[in-house]
Short mmCIF file of C-alpha atoms in Angstrom, two decimals:
data_model
loop_
_atom_site.label_atom_id
_atom_site.label_comp_id
_atom_site.label_asym_id
_atom_site.label_seq_id
_atom_site.Cartn_x
_atom_site.Cartn_y
_atom_site.Cartn_z
CA MET A 8 85.76 80.13 54.46
CA SER A 9 82.37 78.63 54.08
CA SER A 10 81.42 80.16 57.40
CA ASN A 11 80.82 83.38 55.49
CA ASN A 12 77.87 81.74 53.76
CA ASN A 13 75.65 82.39 56.75
CA LYS A 14 76.74 86.00 57.24
CA GLU A 15 74.82 88.93 55.81
CA ILE A 16 76.60 90.01 52.65
CA GLN A 17 77.21 93.74 52.22
CA THR A 18 77.66 95.58 48.96
CA ILE A 19 79.90 98.64 48.74
CA PHE A 20 79.03 99.49 45.12
CA LYS A 21 75.76 99.58 43.21
CA ASN A 22 77.26 97.45 40.47
CA SER A 23 80.56 96.50 38.87
CA GLN A 24 80.42 99.52 36.54
CA GLU A 25 80.40 101.85 39.53
CA ALA A 26 83.29 99.87 41.00
CA GLU A 27 85.29 100.31 37.80
CA ALA A 28 84.61 104.05 37.74
CA PHE A 29 85.67 104.32 41.38
CA MET A 30 88.94 102.48 40.76
CA ILE A 31 89.72 104.65 37.74
CA SER A 32 89.15 107.75 39.89
CA GLN A 33 91.64 106.39 42.44
CA PHE A 34 94.35 104.84 40.25
CA GLY A 35 93.73 106.63 36.96
CA LYS A 36 93.06 105.04 33.60
CA SER A 37 96.25 103.50 32.16
CA GLU A 38 98.33 105.91 34.26
CA SER A 39 100.20 103.16 36.15
CA PHE A 40 101.51 100.21 34.19
CA ASP A 41 101.42 97.90 37.22
CA VAL A 42 97.70 98.39 37.98
CA ASN A 43 95.61 95.76 36.18
CA MET A 44 91.86 96.32 35.72
CA LYS A 45 89.91 93.77 33.72
CA HIS A 46 86.46 92.25 33.25
CA ILE A 47 86.60 88.47 33.52
CA HIS A 48 84.27 85.54 34.18
CA ILE A 49 83.99 83.37 37.23
CA HIS A 50 82.56 80.53 35.20
CA ASN A 51 79.38 82.21 33.91
CA MET A 52 79.31 85.33 36.13
CA ASP A 53 80.82 88.58 34.87
CA VAL A 54 83.10 90.26 37.44
CA PHE A 55 85.43 93.23 37.52
CA THR A 56 88.92 92.53 38.89
CA ILE A 57 91.84 94.75 39.88
CA ASN A 58 95.32 94.02 41.25
CA ILE A 59 98.88 95.34 41.48
CA ASN A 60 100.90 92.95 39.34
CA GLY A 61 104.20 93.51 41.17
CA LEU A 62 102.73 92.33 44.48
CA ILE A 63 100.91 89.14 43.45
CA ASP A 64 101.96 85.58 42.69
CA SER A 65 101.49 85.59 38.92
CA GLN A 66 101.76 81.83 38.57
CA ASN A 67 99.03 81.07 41.11
CA TYR A 68 96.88 83.88 39.74
CA THR A 69 97.15 82.46 36.22
CA GLN A 70 96.22 79.02 37.50
CA LEU A 71 93.25 80.50 39.36
CA LEU A 72 92.02 82.29 36.22
CA THR A 73 92.31 79.04 34.29
CA ASN A 74 90.19 77.22 36.86
CA ILE A 75 87.35 79.76 36.78
CA GLN A 76 86.82 79.84 33.03
CA PRO A 77 83.33 78.87 31.74
CA THR A 78 82.93 75.08 31.55
CA GLU A 79 80.27 72.62 30.39
CA GLU A 80 79.60 71.67 34.00
CA TYR A 81 78.53 75.20 34.88
CA LYS A 82 76.24 75.65 31.90
CA ARG A 83 73.64 73.68 33.83
CA ASN A 84 73.93 76.22 36.63
CA LYS A 85 74.33 79.24 34.46
CA PHE A 86 74.41 82.57 36.26
CA GLN A 87 72.36 85.32 34.62
CA SER A 88 71.04 88.61 35.92
CA GLY A 89 72.05 87.79 39.47
CA LYS A 90 70.25 84.40 39.58
CA ALA A 91 71.56 80.89 39.45
CA LYS A 92 69.23 78.83 37.28
CA THR A 93 68.78 75.21 38.23
CA ASN A 94 66.34 74.31 35.47
CA SER A 95 68.34 73.58 32.34
CA GLY A 96 65.16 73.66 30.30
CA GLU A 97 64.59 77.37 30.76
CA LYS A 98 64.96 79.36 27.57
CA GLU A 99 67.76 81.86 27.24
CA GLN A 100 66.72 85.49 27.04
CA ASP A 101 66.59 87.26 23.75
CA GLU A 102 69.81 89.21 23.04
CA ASP A 103 68.04 92.59 22.64
CA HIS A 104 66.03 92.02 25.81
CA LYS A 105 69.24 91.11 27.68
CA GLU A 106 70.98 94.32 26.61
CA GLU A 107 67.96 96.33 27.73
CA GLU A 108 67.94 94.53 31.08
CA ASP A 109 71.68 95.11 31.56
CA SER A 110 71.17 98.82 30.91
CA GLU A 111 68.42 98.99 33.51
CA LYS A 112 70.65 97.06 35.94
CA GLU A 113 73.39 99.70 35.69
CA ASN A 114 71.02 102.37 36.97
CA SER A 115 69.28 100.34 39.65
CA SER A 116 70.34 98.96 43.02
CA PRO A 117 70.41 95.17 43.32
CA ASN A 118 67.78 93.53 45.46
CA GLU A 119 68.50 91.21 48.36
CA GLU A 120 67.71 88.12 46.35
CA GLN A 121 70.18 89.05 43.64
CA ILE A 122 72.91 89.82 46.17
CA GLN A 123 72.48 86.50 47.95
CA ALA A 124 72.38 84.62 44.63
CA GLU A 125 75.68 86.17 43.53
CA ALA A 126 77.28 85.50 46.90
CA GLU A 127 76.20 81.85 46.90
CA TYR A 128 77.42 81.44 43.34
CA PHE A 129 80.81 82.88 44.30
CA PHE A 130 81.07 80.61 47.36
CA VAL A 131 80.46 77.55 45.20
CA SER A 132 82.39 78.57 42.10
CA PHE A 133 85.53 80.25 43.38
CA PRO A 134 88.26 77.57 43.72
CA PHE A 135 90.48 79.32 46.28
CA PHE A 136 90.54 79.19 50.07
CA ALA A 137 92.07 82.56 51.10
CA TRP A 138 89.32 85.00 50.20
CA GLU A 139 87.45 87.63 52.16
CA VAL A 140 84.41 89.91 51.78
CA GLN A 141 85.34 93.60 52.07
CA THR A 142 82.91 95.86 53.92
CA SER A 143 84.17 99.33 52.94
CA LYS A 144 85.93 101.06 50.08
CA ASP A 145 88.87 102.07 52.27
CA LYS A 146 89.46 98.48 53.35
CA LEU A 147 89.18 97.33 49.76
CA LEU A 148 91.78 99.86 48.58
CA THR A 149 94.14 98.91 51.38
CA ALA A 150 93.79 95.22 50.50
CA ILE A 151 94.52 95.92 46.83
CA MET A 152 97.58 98.06 47.60
CA SER A 153 98.88 95.37 49.95
CA GLY A 154 98.86 92.83 47.11
CA GLN A 155 95.44 91.17 47.22
CA VAL A 156 93.31 90.64 44.11
CA ALA A 157 89.85 92.19 44.16
CA PHE A 158 86.77 90.71 42.44
CA ILE A 159 83.60 92.85 42.26
CA THR A 160 80.39 91.08 41.25
CA PRO A 161 77.59 92.63 39.14
CA SER A 162 75.72 93.56 42.33
CA GLY A 163 78.75 95.35 43.83
CA ILE A 164 79.96 92.71 46.31
CA ALA A 165 83.73 93.09 46.79
CA PHE A 166 85.73 89.91 47.37
CA THR A 167 89.52 89.83 47.77
CA ALA A 168 91.81 86.84 47.29
CA ASP A 169 95.14 86.72 49.10
CA LEU A 170 97.58 86.01 46.29
CA ARG A 171 100.36 88.19 47.67
CA SER A 172 103.96 87.50 46.74
CA TYR A 173 106.22 90.37 47.73
CA PRO A 174 109.54 90.86 45.96
CA GLY A 175 112.45 90.10 48.28
CA ARG A 176 115.33 87.84 49.19
CA ASN A 177 115.61 84.46 50.87
CA PRO A 178 116.42 84.21 54.60
CA GLU A 179 120.15 84.38 55.29
CA GLU A 180 122.36 84.94 58.31
CA PRO A 181 122.51 88.66 59.25
CA ASP A 182 125.96 90.21 58.89
CA ASN A 183 125.90 92.00 62.25
CA GLU A 184 124.74 89.03 64.38
CA LYS A 185 126.89 86.15 63.19
CA VAL A 186 127.52 83.09 65.36
CA ILE A 187 130.04 80.26 65.11
CA ARG A 188 127.35 77.66 65.77
CA GLY A 189 123.64 78.03 65.29
CA SER A 190 120.98 78.70 62.71
CA ARG A 191 121.90 80.58 59.56
CA ASP A 192 118.50 82.03 58.79
CA GLY A 193 117.52 85.63 59.37
CA PHE A 194 114.61 87.96 58.86
CA THR A 195 113.90 89.48 55.47
CA GLU A 196 111.88 92.46 54.26
CA ASN A 197 108.75 90.28 53.95
CA ILE A 198 106.48 90.46 57.03
CA VAL A 199 104.70 87.20 56.13
CA GLN A 200 107.98 85.34 55.84
CA ASN A 201 109.19 86.81 59.13
CA THR A 202 106.08 85.69 61.01
CA GLY A 203 106.66 82.17 59.70
CA LEU A 204 110.23 82.16 61.02
CA ILE A 205 108.91 83.02 64.50
CA ARG A 206 106.03 80.53 64.35
CA ARG A 207 108.49 77.80 63.47
CA ARG A 208 110.25 78.35 66.81
CA ILE A 209 107.22 78.96 69.05
CA ARG A 210 104.46 76.44 68.33
CA ASP A 211 102.05 77.77 70.94
CA THR A 212 98.39 78.56 70.38
CA SER A 213 98.73 81.64 72.62
CA LEU A 214 101.25 83.24 70.24
CA ARG A 215 99.57 86.29 68.72
CA PHE A 216 100.43 88.30 65.61
CA GLU A 217 98.31 91.43 66.01
CA LEU A 218 98.24 93.33 62.72
CA HIS A 219 98.01 97.13 62.55
CA GLN A 220 98.25 99.53 59.65
CA VAL A 221 99.87 102.85 60.44
CA SER A 222 100.28 106.17 58.59
CA THR A 223 97.80 107.69 56.18
CA ARG A 224 99.49 107.14 52.83
CA SER A 225 101.93 104.25 53.17
CA GLN A 226 99.52 102.13 55.29
CA MET A 227 102.51 100.26 56.68
CA ASP A 228 101.79 96.77 58.03
CA VAL A 229 102.97 96.44 61.64
CA SER A 230 102.55 93.26 63.69
CA LEU A 231 102.72 93.07 67.47
CA VAL A 232 103.99 89.62 68.42
CA TYR A 233 103.50 88.30 71.94
CA LEU A 234 102.34 85.35 74.01
CA LYS A 235 98.86 86.17 75.24
CA ASN A 236 99.18 84.21 78.49
CA LEU A 237 102.53 85.85 79.36
CA VAL A 238 102.62 89.42 78.11
CA ASN A 239 102.22 92.38 80.45
CA ASN A 240 98.90 93.97 79.41
CA GLU A 241 100.07 97.41 80.52
CA HIS A 242 103.02 97.26 78.11
CA LEU A 243 100.79 95.93 75.35
CA GLU A 244 98.22 98.70 75.78
CA PHE A 245 101.01 101.27 75.79
CA ILE A 246 102.17 100.12 72.34
CA ARG A 247 98.62 99.94 71.01
CA GLU A 248 97.82 103.48 72.12
CA ARG A 249 101.02 104.83 70.61
CA LEU A 250 100.20 103.11 67.30
CA LYS A 251 96.78 104.77 67.29
CA ASP A 252 98.36 108.16 67.92
CA ILE A 253 100.54 108.03 64.79
CA LYS A 254 99.36 110.80 62.47
CA HIS A 255 101.78 110.86 59.59
CA ASP A 256 101.66 110.31 55.85
CA GLY A 257 104.28 107.55 55.73
CA LEU A 258 106.97 105.64 57.61
CA THR A 259 109.49 105.21 54.81
CA MET A 260 112.32 104.34 57.22
CA ALA A 261 110.13 101.51 58.57
CA ASP A 262 111.28 100.27 61.98
CA LYS A 263 113.34 103.34 62.94
CA SER A 264 110.53 105.74 62.05
CA LEU A 265 108.10 103.60 64.03
CA GLU A 266 110.44 103.52 67.03
CA GLU A 267 110.49 107.31 67.22
CA TRP A 268 106.70 107.40 67.28
CA LEU A 269 106.38 104.62 69.84
CA ILE A 270 109.09 105.60 72.32
CA LYS A 271 109.33 109.34 71.54
CA GLN A 272 113.01 109.28 72.31
CA GLY A 273 113.69 112.90 71.43
CA PHE A 274 117.41 113.69 71.59
CA HIS A 275 118.35 110.96 74.05
CA PRO A 276 121.40 109.19 72.56
CA LEU A 277 120.84 105.85 74.30
CA PRO A 278 118.80 103.15 72.49
CA PHE A 279 115.46 102.44 74.19
CA VAL A 280 114.58 99.41 72.05
CA ARG A 281 116.59 96.45 70.87
CA TYR A 282 116.85 95.44 67.21
CA SER A 283 117.49 91.92 66.02
CA GLU A 284 117.53 90.19 62.65
CA ARG A 285 117.78 86.70 64.16
CA PRO A 286 114.55 84.69 64.66
CA ASP A 287 116.07 82.69 67.55
CA ILE A 288 116.87 85.86 69.51
CA VAL A 289 113.39 87.28 68.92
CA ALA A 290 111.73 83.98 69.91
CA ALA A 291 113.80 83.86 73.12
CA HIS A 292 112.67 87.37 74.07
CA ILE A 293 109.01 86.57 73.33
CA LEU A 294 109.23 83.54 75.62
CA GLU A 295 110.55 85.81 78.36
CA GLY A 296 107.49 88.07 78.03
CA HIS A 297 108.79 90.78 75.71
CA ILE A 298 106.80 92.24 72.82
CA ALA A 299 108.27 91.94 69.32
CA ILE A 300 107.25 94.48 66.68
CA VAL A 301 107.59 93.26 63.09
CA VAL A 302 107.45 95.98 60.43
CA ASP A 303 106.89 95.19 56.77
CA THR A 304 109.84 96.07 54.46
CA SER A 305 112.34 95.80 57.36
CA PRO A 306 114.54 92.81 58.28
CA SER A 307 114.99 94.16 61.82
CA VAL A 308 112.49 93.31 64.55
CA ILE A 309 111.96 95.71 67.46
CA LEU A 310 112.00 94.25 71.00
CA VAL A 311 110.46 96.08 73.97
CA PRO A 312 110.81 96.74 76.83
CA VAL A 313 114.57 96.45 77.29
CA THR A 314 117.35 97.66 79.59
CA VAL A 315 120.94 98.56 78.79
CA PHE A 316 122.04 94.99 79.60
CA HIS A 317 119.90 93.58 76.78
CA HIS A 318 122.13 95.48 74.35
CA LEU A 319 125.19 93.67 75.71
CA GLN A 320 123.85 90.16 75.12
CA HIS A 321 124.67 88.02 72.09
CA ALA A 322 123.42 84.69 70.77
CA GLU A 323 126.95 83.26 70.81
CA GLU A 324 126.83 83.11 74.63
CA TYR A 325 123.98 80.58 74.42
CA ARG A 326 125.62 78.55 71.64
CA GLN A 327 128.55 77.62 73.90
CA ALA A 328 128.84 75.75 77.21
CA PRO A 329 127.67 77.78 80.24
CA ALA A 330 131.24 78.32 81.48
CA ILE A 331 132.44 79.47 78.05
CA GLY A 332 129.33 81.61 77.60
CA THR A 333 129.96 83.28 80.97
CA ILE A 334 133.57 84.05 80.02
CA ILE A 335 132.43 85.54 76.69
CA ARG A 336 129.88 87.65 78.53
CA PHE A 337 132.49 88.88 81.03
CA LEU A 338 134.81 89.81 78.17
CA ARG A 339 132.03 91.70 76.42
CA PHE A 340 131.06 93.64 79.56
CA PHE A 341 134.73 94.38 80.26
CA GLY A 342 135.19 95.59 76.67
CA ALA A 343 132.18 97.91 76.93
CA PHE A 344 133.55 99.24 80.22
CA LEU A 345 137.01 99.91 78.75
CA SER A 346 135.63 101.47 75.57
CA PHE A 347 134.15 104.17 77.79
CA PHE A 348 136.98 104.64 80.32
CA LEU A 349 140.24 103.78 78.56
CA LEU A 350 140.98 106.96 76.58
CA PRO A 351 139.89 109.48 79.27
CA LEU A 352 141.74 107.51 81.97
CA TRP A 353 144.93 107.31 79.86
CA PHE A 354 144.72 111.03 79.12
CA LEU A 355 144.33 111.75 82.85
CA ILE A 356 147.37 109.62 83.74
CA VAL A 357 149.54 111.19 81.03
CA LYS A 358 148.59 114.70 82.17
CA HIS A 359 149.24 113.76 85.80
CA PRO A 360 152.31 111.49 85.77
CA GLU A 361 152.47 111.63 89.55
CA TYR A 362 149.60 109.13 89.59
CA ILE A 363 151.60 106.55 87.60
CA PRO A 364 153.31 103.82 89.69
CA SER A 365 156.98 103.22 88.93
CA PHE A 366 156.30 99.82 87.34
CA MET A 367 153.84 101.44 84.86
CA ASP A 368 156.11 104.14 83.45
CA PHE A 369 155.55 102.74 79.94
CA ILE A 370 152.02 104.19 79.93
CA GLY A 371 153.27 107.71 79.22
CA ILE A 372 154.38 109.25 75.93
CA ASN A 373 157.98 108.61 74.89
CA LYS A 374 158.12 111.10 72.02
CA LYS A 375 156.15 114.28 72.43
CA SER A 376 154.43 116.03 69.55
CA SER A 377 153.88 119.72 68.91
CA VAL A 378 150.16 119.01 68.59
CA PRO A 379 148.29 119.13 71.95
CA LEU A 380 147.47 115.68 73.31
CA LEU A 381 143.72 116.38 73.53
CA VAL A 382 143.62 117.42 69.88
CA GLN A 383 145.51 114.27 68.90
CA ILE A 384 143.07 112.00 70.72
CA LEU A 385 139.99 113.77 69.37
CA ALA A 386 141.35 113.78 65.81
CA ALA A 387 142.27 110.09 65.98
CA ASP A 388 138.96 109.07 67.56
CA ILE A 389 136.87 111.07 65.12
CA GLY A 390 139.09 109.88 62.27
CA ILE A 391 138.20 106.26 63.07
CA GLU A 392 134.54 107.24 62.83
CA PHE A 393 135.21 108.70 59.38
CA LEU A 394 136.87 105.42 58.39
CA ARG A 395 133.75 103.55 59.54
CA LEU A 396 131.54 105.83 57.46
CA ALA A 397 133.82 105.42 54.47
CA ALA A 398 133.73 101.63 54.84
CA ILE A 399 129.92 101.68 54.75
CA HIS A 400 129.86 103.63 51.48
CA THR A 401 132.79 101.81 49.85
CA PRO A 402 132.02 98.84 47.57
CA THR A 403 133.02 95.54 49.20
CA PRO A 404 135.89 94.74 46.77
CA LEU A 405 137.50 98.11 47.60
CA SER A 406 136.92 98.16 51.36
CA THR A 407 139.98 96.00 52.12
CA ALA A 408 142.25 98.28 50.12
CA MET A 409 140.76 101.33 51.84
CA GLY A 410 141.40 99.79 55.26
CA LEU A 411 145.05 99.13 54.39
CA ILE A 412 145.54 102.66 53.09
CA ALA A 413 143.91 104.25 56.13
CA GLY A 414 145.27 101.97 58.82
CA ILE A 415 148.86 101.50 57.66
CA ILE A 416 149.88 104.25 55.27
CA ILE A 417 148.02 107.23 56.75
CA GLY A 418 148.58 106.14 60.36
CA GLN A 419 152.30 105.57 59.90
CA ILE A 420 152.83 108.80 57.99
CA ALA A 421 150.91 110.74 60.67
CA ILE A 422 153.31 109.35 63.28
CA ASP A 423 156.41 110.01 61.16
CA VAL A 424 155.54 113.67 60.51
CA GLY A 425 154.78 114.25 64.17
CA LEU A 426 151.03 114.79 63.85
CA PHE A 427 150.25 111.88 66.22
CA SER A 428 152.35 110.14 68.80
CA ALA A 429 152.51 106.36 68.53
CA GLU A 430 150.82 105.96 71.93
CA VAL A 431 147.79 107.98 70.83
CA VAL A 432 147.28 105.79 67.78
CA LEU A 433 147.71 102.66 69.91
CA TYR A 434 145.23 103.57 72.65
CA THR A 435 142.71 105.01 70.21
CA ALA A 436 142.81 101.82 68.13
CA VAL A 437 142.46 99.60 71.22
CA SER A 438 139.51 101.69 72.40
CA ALA A 439 137.90 101.34 68.96
CA ILE A 440 138.33 97.56 69.09
CA PHE A 441 136.55 97.47 72.46
CA THR A 442 133.75 99.55 70.95
CA PHE A 443 133.36 97.15 68.01
CA ALA A 444 132.97 94.26 70.48
CA ILE A 445 129.63 95.69 71.66
CA PRO A 446 126.81 93.73 69.94
CA SER A 447 124.47 96.72 69.66
CA TYR A 448 125.60 99.26 67.09
CA GLU A 449 123.32 101.91 68.62
CA LEU A 450 124.87 101.45 72.08
CA SER A 451 128.42 101.47 70.69
CA VAL A 452 127.85 104.87 69.05
CA THR A 453 126.35 106.21 72.30
CA ILE A 454 129.37 105.02 74.30
CA LYS A 455 131.65 106.81 71.85
CA ILE A 456 129.72 110.05 72.45
CA PHE A 457 129.92 109.59 76.22
CA ARG A 458 133.65 108.85 75.92
CA ILE A 459 134.32 112.11 74.10
CA LEU A 460 132.28 114.08 76.66
CA LEU A 461 134.16 112.41 79.53
CA LEU A 462 137.45 113.20 77.80
CA LEU A 463 136.51 116.89 77.49
CA LEU A 464 135.49 117.07 81.16
CA THR A 465 138.75 115.41 82.16
CA ALA A 466 140.75 117.86 80.05
CA ALA A 467 138.88 120.82 81.55
CA PHE A 468 138.76 119.84 85.23
CA GLY A 469 141.33 117.09 85.67
CA VAL A 470 140.62 114.34 88.19
CA ASN A 471 137.47 116.09 89.41
CA GLY A 472 136.14 116.29 85.86
CA PHE A 473 136.84 112.60 85.29
CA PHE A 474 134.82 111.45 88.30
CA ILE A 475 132.10 114.08 87.82
CA GLY A 476 131.65 112.87 84.24
CA ILE A 477 131.28 109.28 85.42
CA LEU A 478 128.72 110.26 88.05
CA LEU A 479 126.73 112.37 85.59
CA THR A 480 126.64 109.47 83.13
CA VAL A 481 125.42 107.03 85.79
CA PHE A 482 122.81 109.47 87.12
CA TYR A 483 121.57 110.16 83.60
CA MET A 484 121.20 106.47 82.74
CA ALA A 485 119.58 105.70 86.12
CA SER A 486 116.99 108.42 85.54
CA LEU A 487 115.73 106.83 82.30
CA LYS A 488 112.59 104.68 82.44
CA PRO A 489 111.39 103.85 78.92
CA MET A 490 107.97 102.16 79.17
CA LYS A 491 108.33 102.60 82.98
CA VAL A 492 111.23 100.11 83.05
CA PRO A 493 114.42 101.35 84.84
CA TYR A 494 117.16 101.46 82.22
CA LEU A 495 119.90 100.14 84.55
CA TRP A 496 117.80 97.36 86.11
CA PRO A 497 118.83 95.08 87.84
CA LEU A 498 121.87 97.19 88.83
CA ILE A 499 119.83 100.27 89.75
CA PRO A 500 117.59 99.43 91.55
CA PHE A 501 119.76 96.54 92.69
CA PHE A 502 118.29 93.03 92.46
CA PRO A 503 121.11 90.62 93.40
CA ALA A 504 119.58 87.43 91.99
CA ALA A 505 118.54 89.09 88.74
CA PHE A 506 121.94 90.80 88.38
CA ALA A 507 123.65 87.43 88.82
CA HIS A 508 121.66 86.13 85.83
CA VAL A 509 122.77 89.16 83.83
CA VAL A 510 126.50 88.63 84.35
CA ILE A 511 126.50 84.81 84.53
CA ARG A 512 125.27 82.53 81.76
CA TYR A 513 123.42 79.89 83.80
CA PRO A 514 122.70 76.41 82.38
CA MET A 515 119.31 75.99 80.73
CA THR A 516 118.42 73.34 83.33
CA ASN A 517 118.66 75.98 86.02
CA ASP A 518 115.23 77.18 87.18
CA SER A 519 115.59 80.77 85.99
CA PRO A 520 112.38 82.81 86.30
CA ARG A 521 111.34 85.38 83.76
CA PRO A 522 112.69 88.88 84.47
CA PHE A 523 110.71 90.57 87.23
CA ILE A 524 110.76 93.92 85.47
CA LEU A 525 108.70 92.59 82.52
CA GLY A 526 105.69 91.85 84.72
CA ALA A 527 104.96 88.56 82.95
CA LYS A 528 101.78 86.79 84.03
CA ASP A 529 103.74 83.61 84.75
CA ARG A 530 107.36 83.96 85.85
CA LYS A 531 108.10 80.24 86.14
CA ARG A 532 109.72 78.62 83.11
CA ASN A 533 110.33 75.03 84.28
#
C-alpha cells in the first residue's frame, strides 16, 4: 500500500488523547469486556489502538505486536514529537522539557510537517500489508466494529489493519442441496470465505464484489457479485437503488430481511428470489448474467432475477449424463405438477364418480367414514405440515422415533377408529412426497397453499371450481414481473427455444445462449 505515501494524509482527531476520549464516549470505559483499548509503540512512536477481540485473528495480531516493538535498529531513527531524527548525534530532550512539550501538544493541533513525518514513519515501520487510512470517524467506527484493528498516531491519523477472523464453521455440503456426485463444499456465515469460494470457480478479472453496508445500527456487509461485462446494468442499478433506500436499524434475519427490502414482496406467497448454499450453483448463475447477493452472517446467497422455473432446477441434473439429467428434470416437473393437482383432482373424482372410467374404479373410497371427506383431507394435509414443523424442532436423535410414532402408530390408529379412510392417508402422503421433491422449500410451501385453495374451490363449486382455480392460479403467476422479468417466462410469454432449454438438459457442448430475459451484454457462451 505504498501508493498511499503520495496521497495527502488527513487527520480525524487532534491527537491520540482526543481519539481515546472519543472511543470511550462510544464504547464506554471497561463496559464491554471484548473491546480492547491500549497505548502501544510502533517501534518508537506512541499510538493508541482499539479492537474487538472476538473478531480479530489473535495469533496474527500478537505476531504483529511483537514485530513492532522498539528495537536497536530503530533507535537510530527514533521518532519524537512527530519528527523522525536521522542524526544519531542529536541530544535527547530533557525529561521535564519533554513532559512540558507533551502537555502543550495535547492542546494544540499538529502542523503539516508533523503529520507527514508520522505518516512516513508509519509507512516504513508498520510490517503489515493490509492497512488503510480512515478519513472520517464514522468509517473508523464501522471498520473497528467489523473486526479491523485501529491505530491512532499522536497527530490523530487513524490507520486500520485488516486482521479480521470471524467465528464460524468450515465449508460443508448443505443439507438441503445434496448431490450424489459433485463438490461437497458450501457457503458459511463468513462473507470473506464465501467470496473466496466463488472466486475459486470464476477466475475472471471482470468478476466484481461490490460491497455495501446497510442499516443504521447493524451495518450489515452486503456484496453484489456479478460479471461486469455481462450483467444487465438496469438490474444492477435497481438493486443499488433499493440498497440505498433501506432505512432500518438492523437486518438481524440477514438474507431474508434484505430480500423483503429489495423486492418488496408484500403478501405474495411465491418466492421472487432464489436461495442457494452451493458455490457451484451460484457461479453458474453468475456466468449466465444473474446477480448474486452475499450477506454476511448468512450461508444462503440470493440470486436475482429469477423465474418460477429456476426454483425447479437442481445441481444433480448437471452431475449426470444429459439423458439422465433430462429424465430427472421431467420427473421433478411432473412431481411439482402432481403436488398441486393430485388431491383436488382425486377429491373431484370421488365426489363425482360418474367421471371415473370402469377400469379405474379403485380410485374411490372402499370404506366410508363419518367424517366429511373434505375435513379428512384438510386435517391430513395440515397434519403433515405439523409433522414437518415438529421435525424441525426435534433433536436429531429423536426425529426418527417421532417419524415412526406419527407415521405408523397415529396414522394406523386414525384409520382404525374411522377418523380417516385409508385412501385419504394414501393420497395425502403421495402428494406430500411430490411436494418434498421440489428443490425450493419456498416454492413447495407456496404450492401447498395453492393446493388447499384449489381444494376449497373444488369442494364449493365442483368441476367449475376446479378449473376456475387453475385459471386463477395461472393468471396470477403470469401477472407477476419481479424486477420486470415475467415470472412464467419462457412459458408466458412463450419462447419455444428457451422453453426447450428449460425442460431438456442439453449437453454442455451445445451452443446454448444466455437467457434472453436477463438482458446480458453478451448472450453467446461458446
